[in-house]
Every structure is written in C-alpha cells, then in structure tokens.
Amino acid sequence: MAPQHVQLASFRRDPDGDELEDVRLLDSYDEEAGLRVSSESADLGVRKVQLKVTGMTCSACTNSVESAVKALDGVLSASVSLLQHRAYVVFDPLLRKDEDIREAIEDAGFDAEIIPDTSKTQKSKLQKTLTGQFRITGMTCAACVNSVEGILTKLPGVKRAVIALATSQGEVEYDPTIVSKDEIVNSIEDAGFEASFLQSNEQDKVLLHVTGLCTMLDAQLLEGMIVNLKGVKGVDVNFALSEAEVVFDPEAVGLRDLVDGIERESTGRFQLRVQNPYIRAASSDAQEASKMLRLLLSSLFLTIPVFFIQMVCPKIHLLTSFLTAQCGPFLIGDLLKWFLVTIVQFVIGKRFYIAAYRALRHGSTNMDVLVVLGTTAAYMYSAASVVYAAYTGYRTPVYFETSAMIITFVLFGKYLEVLAKGRTSEAIKKLVELVPATALLVVKDSEGKHIMEREIDALLIQPGDTLKVIPGTKVPADGVVVWGTSHVDESMVTGESIPVPKEVSSVVIGGTMNLHGVLHVKATKVGSDTVLSQIISLVETAQLSKAPIQKFADYVASIFVPIVISMSLLTFFGWFICGVFGAYPQAWVSESKNCFVFSLMFSISVVVIACPCALGLATPTAIMVATGVGASHGVLVKGGDALERAESVDYVIFDKTGTLTQGKAVVTVAKIFSGMDLGDFLTIVASAEASSEHPLAKAIMEYAFHYHFNGKLESTAQKKEEIMAGWLLEATDFSAVPGKGVQCAINGKIVLVGNRSLLSENGIRIPQEAEVFLVNLEESAKTGILVAYDGAFVGLLGITDPLKREAAVVVEGLKKMGVKPVMLTGDNWRTARAVAKEVGVEDVRAEVMPAGKADVIRSLQKGGSKVAMVGDGINDSPALAAADVGMAIGAGTDIAVEAADYVLVRNNLEDVITAIDLSRKTFNRIRWNYFFAMAYNVVAIPVAAGVLFPFTGLRMPPWIAGACMAFSSVSVVCSSLLLRRYRKPRLTTILQITVE
C-alpha cells in the first residue's frame, strides 16, 4: 500500500491492523446479500437501482459515496463495491428518483451512470442460489468426470458443476426452487455412480446424530418434539441412520438452544450431536476403502484356487488325475475353474458391468468399459471352449484365470488408489482436526457474574459466548480475549512459528494452541465464518478447480477408449489374418492351438493394459497435494489456474508501503521555516490529521502527542483519548485530496498538509531552504510532509517507513529465479529511487495514482509477460485483480481477499518466493505425471499388441497386462504424493551463499 503522493485519506483500519468493519473492497460483492432487502419489502414498492461509479480509489471513497446516498430521504439501503465500481441502492420511489441518486454521487465528487435493469422483475434477482457439495464414488478417470459434469449442467436450475476426481467430490451451484439436491443425486446415480449430499451454504439447516432411537415410535416422538420448538421450520428424522435434519430460523433460535430444547423436552431420553460434514466425508472415505478391500479379498480368495489349478496342479500327478477326471462330458478341473471364475466375473465384478453400462447409455466410455471387454472376451471364449470340448472331444486351452486375475489386479490397484488419494487430502483432515471437539462455556447470570462452567460441543458455540481456554488446550472459536494473558501457538493456521502474546482485547484464532495462562475468550465468529473454516473452504475450492493444463487430459480421455478398442481390433485382425495366410511360423501358436486364440490373447492384452486413469489423475492429485502443502506454510492458493500462472511469472510488482516496508511510519524530524513555535506547529498538524486514518496521519498524531505529553500522564488509552479530545483544535471543512494530502480550516484559517502538488495548486510557494531540506529527506528514503497555514508555508515533517529485514534478500532471490522485481509507489521519485536502491530493485514506477496501478500492470502485460502483483489488499485490489497473479500479503485473519489469487497469511516477503517455487515444483510434477502416463500407454500398448514378439519371443499375458494397468494409476498418485515432502526454499540456497 503506497502512500500515493503522501495521500492522507481515510482508511478503515485501526492502528493494530484490525478491521473496523468488513472491508468490502476485499470481497466480491453479492448483490442479493449486500442489499439485505427481503422479498417482502420488495413487494411493498421499494426500488433498486444500480449505478456505475468512476473515480473511486480506496475504501474512503466508498464511504463517501455511501454517506452521500444514505443522507437522502427515502433511501433504505446503499452499498458500494470498489472492485466492481458499482453502487447498489434501495429506495422509496415515492420520495426519490433514480436521477436524485446519481446527482448525490456526483455531488460527492464522483462520476455516476445509471445501469438499466435488464431483469423483468426485481424479485427474480433476489432468488437465492445454493452451492452444494456432493460425494461421488465410482469415478475412475477424466472421462467419468466429463460425463458427470455434462449430465449435471444439463439439469434445469443447475448453474455450475465442478467435479474433482482426486477427492471424489463435486460442487454444484443450483437454484433450489427449480431442482432439489435429491434430484441432483438421482441424476448422478443414473449416470452410473454412487452419490450422496454432504453440505450446502444454507445456514439454517443442521444434521443431528441422535442417540436413543430404538423404534419407529421413538422417531415419530422425536419429530413431534422438534416441530413444536420455537423457530423450527421443518424436520426429517431418518430412523435407519439415527439422524435428524432440522431446518430452523437462526434469528429465532440458536443451534445450542435448539439442541438443549430437544434434550430437555425428551428428559434426557435422546442425546443429540451435530454432524460434522468433514468427519462424515472422512468416514465415507474409510467405508469406500473398506468396501474395496472386501471385494479384493473375496476376489483373491476365489482367484488363488483358479491360479493353483491352472499353474500348479498339472505338475502334481495325484491332483492332475483328479482334475482331468470326467464329470459327465466335462472335466472336473474345467468345472471348478468355471464355477469360481463365474462368481468373480459376475458377482464381484458386477460393479464394472454396471458402471460400463451406464457410461455407454450416456454415450461415454471409461476404464470400466475396457475391463468389461477384456475380461468378458476371455471368460466367454473359455466357457465356449469348455462346452465345445464336451460335445466334440476336441479340447483347446481355456483362460478362465485370465479374467479372474485381471479383475483381482484391477481391484488391488483401485484399493491402493483409494488409499493414496485419501492421503492427498490429509491437509484438509489436519485442518479439521485442529478444531477441538468440546469447549468450556462460562455461564453467567443476568448481571454478568460467573456462575458455572459447562462443557459443550464445539459446534454449538454461538457468537457472544464466553469460553474458558486452559493451558495446553486449543482455542475453540475465533474471538477476543476478555480476561487473562498467555502465549498462543498459531503456527498450525498462519505458519508463524513464534508464539504470539495475548492479552485483553487481543484477537485469537480458533484451532490455535494456548500455551501458558488461562484465557477467557468472547466468541465473535463461529461455524463457517471462522478463519479455519474459511481456510478449509478456500483449500477445498482450490482442489475442486481445474488447471488449464488439465484440458489436455480431458480431451485425451474423451477419445482414449474408442482409440484403444480400435487398436485392439486392429491387433486381433492383424495377427489373425497373418496367421490364416501363414505369414508367421505355426510354432508361434502351438500353445494356443490355433491362430484365433493366439490373436485373441494379444487383443485382450491391448484392451486391458491401456489406462486412461493415469492421465485423469495427473493434474488433480498434484494440485490437491500442493494446495494442502501451501496451506500448511501459510500460502493459500485459490485454484489450479492460479498455480499454473504463477509458475511462469516474469515480473513481480511490489507495492512499497506495507509490502516492501513494515507499514509502521515514524516521524523522524520536524522542521519549522517560520516564526511559529514547534509545539503550536505540531498541534495544528495533528488537529488537521485527526480526521484521517491513513498510517502516515497516525504517525504524525503519535509524534505530536509524544512531544506534548511524554512523561506527563499515565499511559492508558482512556486517559490518552480524554487528553487528545481537549488538546486538539477544532478542524472544519475537512477533505482528503486523493494522492496529494488533506486540507481543512482551523481557527478560521486554511491548513494544507500534503505534498508539493497540494501546495502548488493552492498557490503556496516553498522557500529554497525548505526545498533543499526536502530533497535531502527524499534522497535518504524519507517522505516529506509539507504544511501551509493561512496561505503561507510553515514547515515540514520527515517520515520514514523502515524496510522489512528480508526485503533485499527476497528481491535478490527473485532475480536468481529469473523473475524481474518492480517497485510501484505513489511516492515521489527521489524517495522511491532511494528505497529501490536500498532494496535492490532496478525498475521503479513512482508517483503512480491509485487508479494508475492497474495501468502499469497492463503495460507490462502487453509484451506477453506474466505479471504478479504483491500488495496488502487494501487499496491494491484493482491492481491485484488486473495482474495475472495477485498475491495479498499479510492478510492475517482476513483470508477472503477476493481480488487475490494467492493469500499469504504472514506479513513476510519470503512467502512470495515460496508461492512461486511451490507452483514451479507442482507443475514440474504434473509434467512428469503426464510424461509417465503418456509414455506408459505409448510403450505398453505396442508391447501388449505383440510388436516385440517376432524378435524376442516374449509376449504379455492378459493377466500381467491387467496388473500393469492397475499399478499405472497408483504410480501417478504416488508421484503426486511426493509433493508432500516439499520444503520451503532456503534463501541462502537460492542466493547460492555458503554459510559457514
């Protein structure tokens, strides 16, 4: 955040860095949520109007627009979006017109244009859209993902559907008035997959696990109790799962009050516990792995005897005599193999047939189609051979063991794949486990006195609750310390390794560890609003996203299976026709008895060995692991596309103030160039700056206060505020001039505090002596603040903002990585060059107005270069959005920076290098995954087709081909898992410095 020509405009942050309100420019404005107008009020004749507002540069501008509009009679609600340059106003059309709103904004100093309402009814715009998460099992490759996404997007009411193969989850944005979650689940199941609903962003619905449901009568009794409770809109009790889904009005009844009310009404007969959707998902993962293991063991139990009969028994005379004995027209050995393999093929392997049928029914193909084709061909040929031999006496080799072993190896590979994919999501599991299961609630009476302590479910914490956190336990929710002192380990959330001291009024983050003292914490954010929940949501969203590079895999997957089937047929007819015409020696087919079987085995091997799964898993698994690893290092990635863009960044643009510098401005010198007393000078300047919340204004206030009152009063905040209220002079007609400074009237005389431009525009001449002094300040990397009083120049102040200790090393490290650093600031050229020289940046862009930052970025992008912007997310949001990669640094607990692609939780520039390095290593891994997946198919398919057989005599039996196919996808997942070993780059290594 640069000073913008020493702009002393208002910012919405207090000195401790905590937001005084939700910083709207960081958030993507939701029209429906932002207006906060109910459908009932819309029906009462209110009107909503949208206006395009230009000229806004920071949150102070949005506040000015809002204040101007809200001051009008008849305006019910007004909200302004800096990023979208829009104002959304709800007003009474009987009292105001659209033009009145526009004129009010223009009177505030901004250009406004009314945007026509294209909707037929305003009420239609207020309809709610839900985002639901669904668990989808049975997907094996990118073709399955494409199939599910295609089916969902065709459903009426579904606006967006994103499916993640690696997590077996999907996110669907839908209109619940048009399509229900059950219809979405049914559509997925019709496509051949199993689906279940996990959760949505609907806040007034909760799923409770009920203990004590023994009969259907109990379920009916419980449902009757819940329906009669205040605030409950609906209830659905599932006796089979011992669950109750309750829809309630959170404004009328809190979740804890709801649970307590149910338990109280039942006199303790029923015990309720809130179901955590993440724990349910983990349980579902475990169930899927357990189911796959049961299938694998069952298949193995039946396949081993078949393999034993085929391979071992012929070498044991006694067993050979038994197996070759006749049972009617059949051999006992053939009947045993037929019986055992039939169970494997059609009972255990039923899942492959069902999935293949549903895929083909919807016009798509996947790996299940290949497995079914290969195993069915081997099974049917073997069964036909047994029947043919029984009636003709001419026996040919049977290959029952081929289909059984293929299915067993595929199940083994799928089981390993499930386990491996489960490990890719360990980052989210670890984040979920940070939240304690229970919390100590401090119960108070009506007078606020401590009565007792009660242990409650952490999911039942409500805003305003006072929680007791003892040493060695985790903070259960985001809040503010109201009593006690301690140190808290926040490394698990922010990546900051040093324990952070906490005292009264300190902010604490849920999931962090209290180390020493006892704390009483007042909960401020619970549920999905907590920092930890937002991080989990951010990581999940990133893992659901697709990187552009994945389009290649999606395309290949769409044509892969048809190509493989064609190659299999080509292989069969190639070998068969050559055999018929005697193109190869008859000795080659001696074991197979005839060229048909000889050709068929090659054909089956081609079908079975081909693996589209490896291609489909190459990208999502790597992105999943990378986003989780990044979160553990305090680097939050918004998605795979952000990772891909960061990998090829050419320029990194740093904002000066708060990014390269510490953002803690300090006045170092005050110089008078008139006969005014220094104390009076500082009083006038402080009085003028009292209405501004810019960091430089705060520094001036602190310096003036320290000059007047240091050692003369007790250092309490209340005492300080009382003295400042009596000490400061009244400033009238205050206004902030963007990029220049502030002006006001004190004692009836005009006061100007700002840069050269502000004074020169008002006809104030700067003495030569002051100009020399100012130049010296600027050349020593200090910012000069000029002051004029009653039309005459009075003096100036020198302000410095120390560089971050790691700034110079990080800049040098980026150069070593081949990235060009650029410094962008609104400060003057002398100060900018001095700071740039100190930090090692050669490319400097100074005196850039707030609205001009995005223009600088676009100028660098014209040559095709990829540009990353690093800012603190306050007035940098337009620039962060304009850059190819926006990095919001020092976001702390405000991790929902909408304009940024990366959110760097810590205020440490080293994380910029970590972000770029992580993206490079991730995409190197993805390229290796693609290379292996492609190389595997390119090499394996010709080998399975018998290309090497004429030269080496080596052939690949179908069961070995099945084993290769099973392990190919597992190897890609394991390759991605290697990213879990990622370690942040050491700057000494990047700089190639040898530390003795």
mmCIF file of C-alpha atoms in Angstrom, residues 429-436 474-475 492-493 510-512 532:
data_model
loop_
_atom_site.group_PDB
_atom_site.id
_atom_site.type_symbol
_atom_site.label_atom_id
_atom_site.label_comp_id
_atom_site.label_asym_id
_atom_site.label_seq_id
_atom_site.Cartn_x
_atom_site.Cartn_y
_atom_site.Cartn_z
ATOM 1 C CA LYS A 429 -8.131 -33.559 7.502
ATOM 2 C CA LYS A 430 -5.385 -31.992 9.599
ATOM 3 C CA LEU A 431 -7.088 -28.598 9.417
ATOM 4 C CA VAL A 432 -10.394 -30.139 10.507
ATOM 5 C CA GLU A 433 -8.675 -31.908 13.397
ATOM 6 C CA LEU A 434 -7.369 -28.582 14.683
ATOM 7 C CA VAL A 435 -10.819 -27.687 15.968
ATOM 8 C CA PRO A 436 -11.386 -29.145 19.456
ATOM 9 C CA LYS A 474 -6.972 -25.330 21.703
ATOM 10 C CA VAL A 475 -8.987 -22.180 21.220
ATOM 11 C CA MET A 492 -0.847 -24.538 12.554
ATOM 12 C CA VAL A 493 -3.010 -21.808 10.979
ATOM 13 C CA GLY A 510 -9.936 -20.947 16.535
ATOM 14 C CA GLY A 511 -7.796 -24.102 16.393
ATOM 15 C CA THR A 512 -4.633 -22.453 17.759
ATOM 16 C CA LEU A 532 -10.104 -22.022 9.949
#
